[in-house]
mmCIF file of C-alpha atoms and ligand atoms in Angstrom:
data_model
loop_
_atom_site.group_PDB
_atom_site.id
_atom_site.type_symbol
_atom_site.label_atom_id
_atom_site.label_comp_id
_atom_site.label_asym_id
_atom_site.label_seq_id
_atom_site.Cartn_x
_atom_site.Cartn_y
_atom_site.Cartn_z
ATOM 1 C CA MET A 1 90.320 78.815 106.262
ATOM 2 C CA ASP A 2 86.565 78.542 105.214
ATOM 3 C CA TYR A 3 86.831 80.961 102.211
ATOM 4 C CA GLN A 4 82.936 80.218 101.240
ATOM 5 C CA ALA A 5 82.058 81.598 104.913
ATOM 6 C CA VAL A 6 84.312 84.596 104.297
ATOM 7 C CA LEU A 7 83.111 85.598 101.074
ATOM 8 C CA GLU A 8 79.272 85.219 102.248
ATOM 9 C CA GLU A 9 80.332 87.252 105.153
ATOM 10 C CA VAL A 10 82.092 89.575 103.116
ATOM 11 C CA ALA A 11 79.368 90.272 100.298
ATOM 12 C CA ALA A 12 76.581 90.815 102.968
ATOM 13 C CA GLN A 13 79.022 93.675 104.478
ATOM 14 C CA VAL A 14 79.812 95.363 101.303
ATOM 15 C CA ARG A 15 75.707 95.304 100.228
ATOM 16 C CA PRO A 16 75.136 98.976 100.931
ATOM 17 C CA GLN A 17 77.977 99.947 98.548
ATOM 18 C CA ILE A 18 77.075 97.910 95.487
ATOM 19 C CA GLY A 19 75.692 99.948 92.991
ATOM 20 C CA CYS A 20 77.679 103.207 94.090
ATOM 21 C CA GLY A 21 80.032 105.181 91.908
ATOM 22 C CA GLN A 22 79.709 105.597 88.277
ATOM 23 C CA VAL A 23 79.863 102.918 85.170
ATOM 24 C CA ALA A 24 82.526 103.610 83.282
ATOM 25 C CA GLN A 25 81.218 106.240 80.807
ATOM 26 C CA TYR A 26 83.866 106.642 78.064
ATOM 27 C CA ILE A 27 83.487 103.197 76.465
ATOM 28 C CA PRO A 28 79.751 103.735 75.414
ATOM 29 C CA ALA A 29 79.798 99.944 75.216
ATOM 30 C CA LEU A 30 80.381 99.688 78.765
ATOM 31 C CA ALA A 31 78.421 102.520 79.817
ATOM 32 C CA SER A 32 75.040 100.184 79.804
ATOM 33 C CA VAL A 33 76.208 97.679 82.117
ATOM 34 C CA ALA A 34 73.795 97.288 84.966
ATOM 35 C CA PRO A 35 75.382 98.595 87.962
ATOM 36 C CA GLU A 36 73.715 96.895 90.730
ATOM 37 C CA GLN A 37 75.703 93.711 90.445
ATOM 38 C CA PHE A 38 78.527 91.977 92.434
ATOM 39 C CA GLY A 39 80.403 88.747 92.405
ATOM 40 C CA MET A 40 83.560 87.362 93.999
ATOM 41 C CA ALA A 41 85.889 84.376 93.491
ATOM 42 C CA VAL A 42 88.747 82.939 95.497
ATOM 43 C CA VAL A 43 90.877 80.148 94.038
ATOM 44 C CA ASP A 44 93.407 78.345 96.041
ATOM 45 C CA VAL A 45 96.731 77.106 95.340
ATOM 46 C CA GLU A 46 95.309 73.372 95.492
ATOM 47 C CA GLY A 47 92.932 74.293 92.735
ATOM 48 C CA GLY A 48 89.534 74.852 95.498
ATOM 49 C CA VAL A 49 87.406 77.288 93.901
ATOM 50 C CA HIS A 50 84.813 79.335 95.698
ATOM 51 C CA GLY A 51 82.140 82.125 94.864
ATOM 52 C CA VAL A 52 79.379 84.424 95.975
ATOM 53 C CA GLY A 53 76.915 86.593 94.182
ATOM 54 C CA ASP A 54 77.810 87.235 90.200
ATOM 55 C CA TRP A 55 80.750 85.144 90.426
ATOM 56 C CA GLU A 56 80.213 83.528 87.171
ATOM 57 C CA VAL A 57 78.914 86.398 85.149
ATOM 58 C CA PRO A 58 81.164 87.497 82.297
ATOM 59 C CA PHE A 59 82.196 91.051 82.230
ATOM 60 C CA SER A 60 84.892 92.984 80.264
ATOM 61 C CA VAL A 61 88.309 92.789 81.805
ATOM 62 C CA GLN A 62 89.841 95.679 80.618
ATOM 63 C CA SER A 63 92.951 96.566 82.211
ATOM 64 C CA ILE A 64 93.172 93.476 84.324
ATOM 65 C CA SER A 65 94.521 92.036 81.014
ATOM 66 C CA LYS A 66 97.827 94.163 81.660
ATOM 67 C CA THR A 67 98.573 91.671 84.277
ATOM 68 C CA PHE A 68 98.419 88.570 81.898
ATOM 69 C CA THR A 69 100.160 90.519 78.945
ATOM 70 C CA LEU A 70 103.003 92.054 81.180
ATOM 71 C CA ALA A 71 103.760 87.944 82.346
ATOM 72 C CA LEU A 72 103.310 86.799 78.789
ATOM 73 C CA VAL A 73 106.159 89.338 77.582
ATOM 74 C CA LEU A 74 108.588 88.527 80.863
ATOM 75 C CA ALA A 75 107.970 84.457 80.313
ATOM 76 C CA ARG A 76 109.646 85.372 76.529
ATOM 77 C CA ASP A 77 111.933 88.046 76.857
ATOM 78 C CA GLY A 78 112.784 88.325 80.572
ATOM 79 C CA GLU A 79 114.303 91.711 82.050
ATOM 80 C CA LYS A 80 114.696 93.301 78.505
ATOM 81 C CA ILE A 81 111.260 94.802 78.965
ATOM 82 C CA TRP A 82 112.370 97.205 81.360
ATOM 83 C CA GLN A 83 114.606 99.295 79.011
ATOM 84 C CA ARG A 84 111.304 100.331 77.509
ATOM 85 C CA VAL A 85 109.073 100.693 80.386
ATOM 86 C CA GLY A 86 109.433 101.650 84.132
ATOM 87 C CA ARG A 87 108.326 100.294 86.991
ATOM 88 C CA GLU A 88 107.521 103.094 89.238
ATOM 89 C CA PRO A 89 103.741 104.465 90.295
ATOM 90 C CA SER A 90 102.882 107.153 88.046
ATOM 91 C CA GLY A 91 100.584 109.104 90.409
ATOM 92 C CA ASN A 92 99.060 110.400 87.755
ATOM 93 C CA PRO A 93 95.700 109.189 85.773
ATOM 94 C CA PHE A 94 96.119 105.832 83.712
ATOM 95 C CA ASN A 95 95.657 107.763 80.702
ATOM 96 C CA SER A 96 97.629 110.497 81.116
ATOM 97 C CA LEU A 97 99.722 112.021 78.546
ATOM 98 C CA VAL A 98 102.061 114.345 80.293
ATOM 99 C CA GLN A 99 104.716 111.988 82.324
ATOM 100 C CA LEU A 100 105.298 110.898 78.994
ATOM 101 C CA GLU A 101 106.992 114.046 77.552
ATOM 102 C CA TYR A 102 109.100 114.544 80.772
ATOM 103 C CA GLU A 103 110.220 110.836 80.573
ATOM 104 C CA HIS A 104 111.023 110.850 76.758
ATOM 105 C CA GLY A 105 108.526 108.703 75.762
ATOM 106 C CA ILE A 106 109.363 105.312 78.548
ATOM 107 C CA PRO A 107 106.292 104.822 80.257
ATOM 108 C CA ARG A 108 106.531 104.847 84.360
ATOM 109 C CA ASN A 109 104.825 101.267 84.864
ATOM 110 C CA PRO A 110 103.405 98.599 82.355
ATOM 111 C CA PHE A 111 100.033 99.377 84.054
ATOM 112 C CA ILE A 112 99.048 102.649 82.997
ATOM 113 C CA ASN A 113 97.819 102.571 79.349
ATOM 114 C CA ALA A 114 101.111 103.869 77.809
ATOM 115 C CA GLY A 115 103.001 101.222 79.631
ATOM 116 C CA ALA A 116 100.518 98.598 78.566
ATOM 117 C CA LEU A 117 100.791 99.609 74.727
ATOM 118 C CA VAL A 118 104.454 99.013 74.768
ATOM 119 C CA ILE A 119 103.947 95.361 76.545
ATOM 120 C CA THR A 120 101.199 94.504 73.847
ATOM 121 C CA ASP A 121 103.792 96.127 71.279
ATOM 122 C CA ARG A 122 106.568 93.615 72.135
ATOM 123 C CA LEU A 123 103.913 90.560 72.403
ATOM 124 C CA GLN A 124 103.218 91.339 69.097
ATOM 125 C CA SER A 125 106.763 91.563 68.227
ATOM 126 C CA LEU A 126 107.642 88.029 69.654
ATOM 127 C CA THR A 127 104.164 86.238 68.900
ATOM 128 C CA GLY A 128 102.562 87.900 65.552
ATOM 129 C CA ASP A 129 99.385 87.923 67.482
ATOM 130 C CA ALA A 130 99.372 89.573 70.470
ATOM 131 C CA SER A 131 95.589 89.365 71.257
ATOM 132 C CA SER A 132 95.052 85.673 69.973
ATOM 133 C CA THR A 133 98.396 84.567 72.226
ATOM 134 C CA LEU A 134 96.576 86.459 75.748
ATOM 135 C CA LEU A 135 93.193 84.711 74.859
ATOM 136 C CA GLU A 136 94.666 81.423 74.264
ATOM 137 C CA PHE A 137 96.592 81.466 77.455
ATOM 138 C CA LEU A 138 93.491 82.733 79.412
ATOM 139 C CA ARG A 139 91.361 79.973 77.817
ATOM 140 C CA THR A 140 93.870 77.092 79.123
ATOM 141 C CA GLU A 141 94.617 78.914 82.611
ATOM 142 C CA SER A 142 90.802 79.324 83.283
ATOM 143 C CA GLY A 143 89.871 75.982 81.977
ATOM 144 C CA ASN A 144 87.049 77.618 79.466
ATOM 145 C CA PRO A 145 87.274 77.238 76.436
ATOM 146 C CA ASP A 146 84.646 79.569 75.365
ATOM 147 C CA LEU A 147 86.229 82.894 76.600
ATOM 148 C CA GLY A 148 86.115 85.463 73.770
ATOM 149 C CA PHE A 149 86.480 89.060 72.848
ATOM 150 C CA ASN A 150 83.571 91.251 72.488
ATOM 151 C CA PRO A 151 83.665 92.896 69.177
ATOM 152 C CA ALA A 152 81.533 95.675 70.067
ATOM 153 C CA VAL A 153 83.697 96.620 73.024
ATOM 154 C CA ALA A 154 86.562 96.785 70.789
ATOM 155 C CA ALA A 155 84.842 98.822 67.895
ATOM 156 C CA SER A 156 83.533 101.122 70.985
ATOM 157 C CA GLU A 157 87.203 101.803 72.249
ATOM 158 C CA THR A 158 88.396 102.072 68.560
ATOM 159 C CA ASP A 159 85.994 104.816 68.035
ATOM 160 C CA ASN A 160 86.993 106.813 71.320
ATOM 161 C CA GLY A 161 90.562 105.863 71.171
ATOM 162 C CA ASP A 162 92.169 109.088 70.466
ATOM 163 C CA ARG A 163 93.684 109.287 74.164
ATOM 164 C CA ASN A 164 95.218 105.935 73.417
ATOM 165 C CA ALA A 165 96.280 106.898 69.749
ATOM 166 C CA ALA A 166 97.791 110.200 70.888
ATOM 167 C CA LEU A 167 99.889 107.876 73.644
ATOM 168 C CA ALA A 168 100.903 105.180 71.081
ATOM 169 C CA HIS A 169 101.833 108.059 68.350
ATOM 170 C CA PHE A 170 103.764 110.031 71.161
ATOM 171 C CA MET A 171 105.956 106.725 71.956
ATOM 172 C CA ALA A 172 106.469 105.994 68.268
ATOM 173 C CA ALA A 173 107.969 109.491 67.842
ATOM 174 C CA TYR A 174 110.629 108.597 70.395
ATOM 175 C CA ASP A 175 110.982 105.257 68.981
ATOM 176 C CA ASN A 176 109.369 103.187 71.901
ATOM 177 C CA LEU A 177 106.912 101.311 69.661
ATOM 178 C CA GLU A 178 108.272 98.375 67.388
ATOM 179 C CA ASN A 179 105.218 97.897 65.295
ATOM 180 C CA LEU A 180 102.749 100.244 63.428
ATOM 181 C CA VAL A 181 100.733 101.996 65.796
ATOM 182 C CA PRO A 182 97.369 100.844 64.297
ATOM 183 C CA SER A 183 98.424 97.415 64.720
ATOM 184 C CA VAL A 184 99.377 98.000 68.278
ATOM 185 C CA LEU A 185 96.216 99.878 69.123
ATOM 186 C CA GLU A 186 93.873 97.300 67.327
ATOM 187 C CA HIS A 187 95.804 94.530 69.761
ATOM 188 C CA TYR A 188 95.327 96.529 72.737
ATOM 189 C CA PHE A 189 91.712 97.194 72.211
ATOM 190 C CA TRP A 190 91.012 93.376 71.574
ATOM 191 C CA GLN A 191 92.711 92.282 74.807
ATOM 192 C CA CYS A 192 90.920 94.745 76.602
ATOM 193 C CA SER A 193 87.802 93.611 75.358
ATOM 194 C CA VAL A 194 87.883 89.918 76.802
ATOM 195 C CA GLU A 195 85.042 88.925 78.703
ATOM 196 C CA MET A 196 85.450 86.609 82.266
ATOM 197 C CA SER A 197 83.648 85.987 84.923
ATOM 198 C CA CYS A 198 85.211 86.137 88.598
ATOM 199 C CA ARG A 199 85.665 82.370 88.493
ATOM 200 C CA ASP A 200 87.423 82.537 85.053
ATOM 201 C CA LEU A 201 90.152 85.179 86.166
ATOM 202 C CA ALA A 202 90.452 84.133 89.719
ATOM 203 C CA LEU A 203 91.592 80.661 87.877
ATOM 204 C CA ALA A 204 93.580 82.124 85.031
ATOM 205 C CA GLY A 205 95.470 84.451 87.908
ATOM 206 C CA ARG A 206 96.427 81.239 89.892
ATOM 207 C CA PHE A 207 99.911 81.443 88.605
ATOM 208 C CA LEU A 208 100.450 84.427 90.470
ATOM 209 C CA ALA A 209 99.847 82.941 93.745
ATOM 210 C CA ARG A 210 101.610 79.758 92.682
ATOM 211 C CA HIS A 211 104.926 81.527 92.369
ATOM 212 C CA GLY A 212 105.032 81.301 88.480
ATOM 213 C CA LEU A 213 103.031 77.786 87.863
ATOM 214 C CA ARG A 214 100.977 77.547 85.683
ATOM 215 C CA ALA A 215 97.769 75.142 85.980
ATOM 216 C CA ASP A 216 99.440 72.062 84.207
ATOM 217 C CA GLY A 217 102.151 72.446 86.498
ATOM 218 C CA SER A 218 104.662 73.634 84.104
ATOM 219 C CA ARG A 219 106.346 76.985 84.781
ATOM 220 C CA LEU A 220 105.245 80.461 83.132
ATOM 221 C CA LEU A 221 107.484 82.554 85.135
ATOM 222 C CA ALA A 222 110.386 82.239 87.454
ATOM 223 C CA ARG A 223 109.603 82.363 90.858
ATOM 224 C CA SER A 224 111.268 85.741 91.181
ATOM 225 C CA GLU A 225 109.402 86.952 88.218
ATOM 226 C CA ALA A 226 106.337 86.119 89.659
ATOM 227 C CA LYS A 227 107.413 88.228 92.560
ATOM 228 C CA GLN A 228 108.101 90.622 90.350
ATOM 229 C CA VAL A 229 104.605 90.946 88.833
ATOM 230 C CA ASN A 230 103.021 90.717 91.956
ATOM 231 C CA ALA A 231 105.030 93.684 93.566
ATOM 232 C CA VAL A 232 104.181 95.719 90.250
ATOM 233 C CA MET A 233 100.802 95.043 91.118
ATOM 234 C CA LEU A 234 101.197 96.094 94.648
ATOM 235 C CA THR A 235 102.623 99.456 93.523
ATOM 236 C CA CYS A 236 101.054 100.527 90.160
ATOM 237 C CA GLY A 237 97.901 98.083 89.567
ATOM 238 C CA THR A 238 95.467 100.396 90.893
ATOM 239 C CA TYR A 239 96.938 103.813 89.691
ATOM 240 C CA ASP A 240 96.835 107.015 91.247
ATOM 241 C CA ALA A 241 95.043 105.316 94.204
ATOM 242 C CA ALA A 242 97.453 102.425 94.493
ATOM 243 C CA GLY A 243 98.603 103.982 98.049
ATOM 244 C CA ASP A 244 95.262 104.152 99.450
ATOM 245 C CA PHE A 245 94.635 100.412 97.738
ATOM 246 C CA ALA A 246 97.818 99.190 99.485
ATOM 247 C CA TYR A 247 96.632 100.679 102.926
ATOM 248 C CA ARG A 248 93.278 99.184 102.758
ATOM 249 C CA VAL A 249 93.687 95.981 101.079
ATOM 250 C CA GLY A 250 97.344 95.183 101.971
ATOM 251 C CA LEU A 251 97.525 92.536 98.397
ATOM 252 C CA PRO A 252 98.995 92.917 94.784
ATOM 253 C CA GLY A 253 95.598 93.861 92.540
ATOM 254 C CA LYS A 254 94.989 94.751 89.349
ATOM 255 C CA SER A 255 91.948 97.031 88.673
ATOM 256 C CA GLY A 256 89.892 97.358 85.332
ATOM 257 C CA VAL A 257 87.198 99.854 84.243
ATOM 258 C CA GLY A 258 84.329 97.216 83.527
ATOM 259 C CA GLY A 259 84.833 96.931 87.563
ATOM 260 C CA GLY A 260 86.823 94.001 88.037
ATOM 261 C CA ILE A 261 89.807 93.724 90.136
ATOM 262 C CA ILE A 262 92.034 90.577 90.633
ATOM 263 C CA ALA A 263 94.092 90.335 93.801
ATOM 264 C CA VAL A 264 97.023 87.942 95.000
ATOM 265 C CA ILE A 265 97.995 86.156 98.251
ATOM 266 C CA PRO A 266 101.211 84.792 97.258
ATOM 267 C CA GLY A 267 101.373 80.963 98.691
ATOM 268 C CA ARG A 268 97.721 80.884 99.452
ATOM 269 C CA CYS A 269 95.245 82.255 96.688
ATOM 270 C CA THR A 270 93.953 84.402 93.659
ATOM 271 C CA LEU A 271 90.893 86.249 94.303
ATOM 272 C CA CYS A 272 88.731 88.471 91.781
ATOM 273 C CA VAL A 273 85.819 90.688 92.634
ATOM 274 C CA TRP A 274 83.438 92.346 90.008
ATOM 275 C CA SER A 275 81.002 95.064 90.395
ATOM 276 C CA PRO A 276 80.484 98.071 87.810
ATOM 277 C CA GLY A 277 80.321 101.160 89.608
ATOM 278 C CA LEU A 278 83.701 102.774 89.500
ATOM 279 C CA ASP A 279 85.043 105.484 91.694
ATOM 280 C CA GLU A 280 86.883 108.649 90.150
ATOM 281 C CA ARG A 281 89.981 107.027 89.937
ATOM 282 C CA GLY A 282 88.613 104.032 87.681
ATOM 283 C CA ASN A 283 88.285 101.133 90.644
ATOM 284 C CA SER A 284 85.085 98.991 91.715
ATOM 285 C CA VAL A 285 83.917 100.827 94.672
ATOM 286 C CA ALA A 286 82.415 97.618 96.001
ATOM 287 C CA GLY A 287 85.384 95.586 94.858
ATOM 288 C CA VAL A 288 87.652 97.699 96.797
ATOM 289 C CA ALA A 289 85.603 97.269 99.708
ATOM 290 C CA ALA A 290 85.008 93.740 99.459
ATOM 291 C CA LEU A 291 89.001 92.895 99.156
ATOM 292 C CA ASP A 292 89.400 95.374 102.156
ATOM 293 C CA ARG A 293 86.940 93.332 104.568
ATOM 294 C CA PHE A 294 88.236 90.263 103.073
ATOM 295 C CA THR A 295 91.783 90.976 104.347
ATOM 296 C CA THR A 296 90.366 92.246 107.638
ATOM 297 C CA LEU A 297 88.272 89.544 107.929
ATOM 298 C CA THR A 298 91.124 86.668 107.310
ATOM 299 C CA GLY A 299 93.765 88.815 108.499
ATOM 300 C CA LEU A 300 95.370 87.936 105.150
ATOM 301 C CA SER A 301 97.706 89.914 103.380
ATOM 302 C CA VAL A 302 101.241 90.200 102.306
ATOM 303 C CA PHE A 303 102.143 92.772 105.926
HETATM 304 O O1 DON B 401 92.809 102.063 77.548
HETATM 305 C C1 DON B 401 91.645 101.973 77.975
HETATM 306 O O2 DON B 401 91.040 103.241 78.568
HETATM 307 C C2 DON B 401 90.720 100.715 78.921
HETATM 308 N N1 DON B 401 90.314 99.794 77.149
HETATM 309 C C3 DON B 401 91.312 100.443 79.855
HETATM 310 C C4 DON B 401 91.446 101.124 80.670
HETATM 311 C C5 DON B 401 91.401 100.690 82.185
HETATM 312 O O3 DON B 401 90.836 99.455 82.284
HETATM 313 C C6 DON B 401 92.006 101.263 83.314
HETATM 314 N N2 DON B 401 91.848 100.817 84.372
HETATM 315 N N3 DON B 401 91.083 101.116 85.582
#
């Protein structure tokens, strides 16, 4: 497969959609990002790296971080986490509060904000420093020691974090947090603020295409655990648009409101696409279109 030629064709086909949608407004530090940007990377399981457009420009990973924190918790703690968080699609926006009350403080899945807070809480208990553990993992897997947090984005999320604080306090009331709410929120906001390029993210997510094997060949996840993370990405990774994403793209994927999306073709490659303009569900307009084009042009999907 000539991935480079495919990426160039995809970039040409989605050009009309670049700049469409709205850059995330509710985190002021993200609202100033220029919308007319687009990059896409493919890293295959043998280590080949391909990219097009702004694929080496760092952006805010936001909720894409939730894929990695879930993997880090599963790697340390196995199945136990599923007693505290479900794995069904929520059909609700990522920051919704309503379902939590009906379901007694157990979030529907690890990728909505409530579920991600539970995962960060567990990673904090297991490591003593959830956000640094994540950053260290991302640096090692991407081979980029310069990756870092963006303090302005973390501060902006903290200043505008009332919904996340409400979710965390609500779960604490149901005894579904082990650490104090301010500490869980702090690590969650830092993890969302990490800045990475498409290249960095595709490299860091390569273990999902390699059935759990890390860049150095050691095992992060058992083969069945890597399957589990990919399955939850497919069903829950793009929130209340997960059905439409599966229909159009046909791959496990995880989006973030920074405009990035990672996607996995197990056994073959990890992709990352970025374009800041979002649709009303918080997924990149040009990003989803590019992944749709990629699987259509190549015939590569999990279906
Ligand atoms: O908690 C938040 O609202 C953000 N830090 C992350 C949200 C996000 O990326 C949702 N994804 N599409």
